[in-house]
PDB file of C-alpha atoms in Angstrom:
ATOM      1  CA  MET A 171      22.871  31.021 -68.038  1.00 57.00           C
ATOM      2  CA  ALA A 172      19.357  30.547 -67.111  1.00 57.00           C
ATOM      3  CA  LEU A 173      19.666  33.331 -64.552  1.00 56.00           C
ATOM      4  CA  THR A 174      21.017  35.612 -67.268  1.00 61.00           C
ATOM      5  CA  TYR A 175      18.166  34.988 -69.676  1.00 56.00           C
ATOM      6  CA  ALA A 176      15.413  35.683 -66.911  1.00 58.00           C
ATOM      7  CA  ALA A 177      16.840  38.713 -66.095  1.00 59.00           C
ATOM      8  CA  THR A 178      17.389  39.767 -69.716  1.00 59.00           C
ATOM      9  CA  ALA A 179      14.221  38.445 -71.502  1.00 56.00           C
ATOM     10  CA  TRP A 180      12.383  41.609 -70.949  1.00 54.00           C
ATOM     11  CA  LEU A 181      15.045  43.512 -72.830  1.00 54.00           C
ATOM     12  CA  VAL A 182      14.782  41.000 -75.777  1.00 55.00           C
ATOM     13  CA  ALA A 183      11.079  41.171 -75.893  1.00 56.00           C
ATOM     14  CA  ASP A 184      10.950  44.885 -75.980  1.00 57.00           C
ATOM     15  CA  VAL A 185      12.748  45.211 -79.574  1.00 58.00           C
ATOM     16  CA  ASP A 186      11.359  48.465 -80.228  1.00 60.00           C
ATOM     17  CA  GLY A 187      11.711  49.864 -76.985  1.00 58.00           C
ATOM     18  CA  PHE A 188       8.611  50.790 -75.711  1.00 58.00           C
ATOM     19  CA  GLY A 189       7.858  47.813 -73.616  1.00 58.00           C
ATOM     20  CA  HIS A 190       4.516  46.101 -72.758  1.00 59.00           C
ATOM     21  CA  MET A 191       1.335  48.072 -74.296  1.00 61.00           C
ATOM     22  CA  ASN A 192       3.501  50.504 -76.336  1.00 63.00           C
ATOM     23  CA  GLY A 193       4.906  52.118 -73.276  1.00 62.00           C
ATOM     24  CA  TRP A 194       1.593  52.727 -71.628  1.00 68.00           C
ATOM     25  CA  GLY A 195       1.489  49.654 -69.281  1.00 66.00           C
ATOM     26  CA  TRP A 196       1.826  51.387 -66.020  1.00 71.00           C
ATOM     27  CA  GLY A 197      -0.162  54.602 -67.260  1.00 75.00           C
ATOM     28  CA  MET A 198      -3.248  52.362 -68.464  1.00 77.00           C
ATOM     29  CA  ALA A 199      -2.745  50.237 -64.916  1.00 80.00           C
ATOM     30  CA  ILE A 200      -3.025  53.648 -63.216  1.00 87.00           C
ATOM     31  CA  ILE A 201      -5.816  54.894 -65.201  1.00 89.00           C
ATOM     32  CA  GLY A 202      -7.670  51.755 -64.867  1.00 88.00           C
ATOM     33  CA  TRP A 203      -7.471  51.876 -61.066  1.00 92.00           C
ATOM     34  CA  ILE A 204      -8.837  55.574 -61.466  1.00 95.00           C
ATOM     35  CA  LEU A 205     -11.659  54.715 -63.171  1.00 95.00           C
ATOM     36  CA  LEU A 206     -12.414  51.946 -60.744  1.00 96.00           C
ATOM     37  CA  LEU A 207     -12.345  54.028 -58.096  1.00 97.00           C
ATOM     38  CA  LEU A 208     -14.687  56.497 -59.946  1.00 97.00           C
ATOM     39  CA  VAL A 209     -17.233  54.299 -60.864  1.00 97.00           C
ATOM     40  CA  ALA A 210     -17.215  52.386 -57.105  1.00 97.00           C
ATOM     41  CA  GLY A 211     -17.178  55.941 -55.602  1.00 97.00           C
ATOM     42  CA  GLY A 212     -20.342  56.477 -57.926  1.00 97.00           C
ATOM     43  CA  VAL A 213     -22.391  53.560 -57.125  1.00 97.00           C
ATOM     44  CA  ALA A 214     -21.753  54.003 -53.428  1.00 96.00           C
ATOM     45  CA  TRP A 215     -22.812  57.830 -53.514  1.00 94.00           C
ATOM     46  CA  LEU A 216     -25.862  56.742 -55.348  1.00 94.00           C
ATOM     47  CA  PHE A 217     -26.538  53.895 -52.850  1.00 93.00           C
ATOM     48  CA  VAL A 218     -26.441  56.262 -49.818  1.00 90.00           C
ATOM     49  CA  SER A 219     -28.521  58.667 -51.733  1.00 87.00           C
ATOM     50  CA  VAL A 220     -31.334  56.279 -52.196  1.00 87.00           C
ATOM     51  CA  VAL A 221     -31.179  54.344 -48.989  1.00 87.00           C
ATOM     52  CA  ARG A 222     -30.649  57.131 -46.585  1.00 83.00           C
ATOM     53  CA  PRO A 223     -33.817  58.359 -45.184  1.00 77.00           C
ATOM     54  CA  SER A 224     -34.705  61.786 -45.925  1.00 74.00           C
ATOM     55  CA  VAL A 225     -34.440  64.428 -43.350  1.00 71.00           C
ATOM     56  CA  PRO A 226     -37.858  66.097 -42.363  1.00 71.00           C
ATOM     57  CA  ASP A 227     -37.990  69.895 -42.850  1.00 72.00           C
ATOM     58  CA  ARG A 228     -37.380  71.559 -39.724  1.00 77.00           C
ATOM     59  CA  GLN A 229     -40.190  74.110 -38.384  1.00 81.00           C
ATOM     60  CA  PRO A 230     -38.952  77.515 -38.475  1.00 82.00           C
ATOM     61  CA  ASP A 231     -38.407  79.768 -35.028  1.00 87.00           C
ATOM     62  CA  PRO A 232     -41.708  81.580 -34.515  1.00 90.00           C
ATOM     63  CA  VAL A 233     -39.573  84.032 -32.485  1.00 91.00           C
ATOM     64  CA  ALA A 234     -37.205  84.337 -35.507  1.00 90.00           C
ATOM     65  CA  THR A 235     -40.178  84.779 -37.854  1.00 91.00           C
ATOM     66  CA  LEU A 236     -41.621  87.309 -35.464  1.00 92.00           C
ATOM     67  CA  GLY A 237     -38.929  89.162 -35.700  1.00 92.00           C
ATOM     68  CA  GLU A 238     -38.508  89.299 -39.407  1.00 93.00           C
ATOM     69  CA  ARG A 239     -42.191  90.417 -39.878  1.00 93.00           C
ATOM     70  CA  TYR A 240     -41.202  93.193 -37.101  1.00 94.00           C
ATOM     71  CA  ALA A 241     -37.932  94.040 -39.180  1.00 94.00           C
ATOM     72  CA  ARG A 242     -40.098  94.413 -42.561  1.00 94.00           C
ATOM     73  CA  GLY A 243     -42.632  96.507 -40.777  1.00 93.00           C
ATOM     74  CA  GLU A 244     -45.546  94.479 -40.916  1.00 94.00           C
ATOM     75  CA  ILE A 245     -46.247  94.516 -37.252  1.00 93.00           C
ATOM     76  CA  ASP A 246     -45.485  97.452 -34.690  1.00 93.00           C
ATOM     77  CA  ARG A 247     -43.509  97.483 -31.626  1.00 93.00           C
ATOM     78  CA  GLU A 248     -46.333  96.935 -29.056  1.00 93.00           C
ATOM     79  CA  GLU A 249     -47.408  93.897 -31.210  1.00 94.00           C
ATOM     80  CA  TYR A 250     -44.219  92.564 -31.337  1.00 94.00           C
ATOM     81  CA  LEU A 251     -43.521  92.588 -27.799  1.00 93.00           C
ATOM     82  CA  GLU A 252     -47.067  91.217 -27.227  1.00 93.00           C
ATOM     83  CA  ARG A 253     -46.654  88.286 -29.528  1.00 92.00           C
ATOM     84  CA  LYS A 254     -43.014  87.764 -28.245  1.00 92.00           C
ATOM     85  CA  ARG A 255     -44.147  87.315 -24.710  1.00 91.00           C
ATOM     86  CA  ASP A 256     -47.043  84.766 -25.682  1.00 90.00           C
ATOM     87  CA  LEU A 257     -44.569  82.949 -27.535  1.00 87.00           C
ATOM     88  CA  ARG A 258     -41.983  82.624 -24.681  1.00 85.00           C
ATOM     89  CA  GLN A 259     -44.532  81.334 -22.147  1.00 75.00           C
TER      90      GLN A 259
END
């Protein structure tokens, strides 16, 4: 008798057929976990972005800059080759 009552107690408590929390029991649990993970991820992202040291700006390659100036026509071929040779030394 006790086993039958334990097995069917949820049926008796569910008079209107919606179950716990009007049928949103599992849905609210899943939404709760999703929100918890989003908040935890946001806090972790914020912590990493504040604590992580900033990467210093890399210096541009001088030969590439020289090539850009040559491509724009700011310097002629002879000056380009001379400066490129000086930079390669």
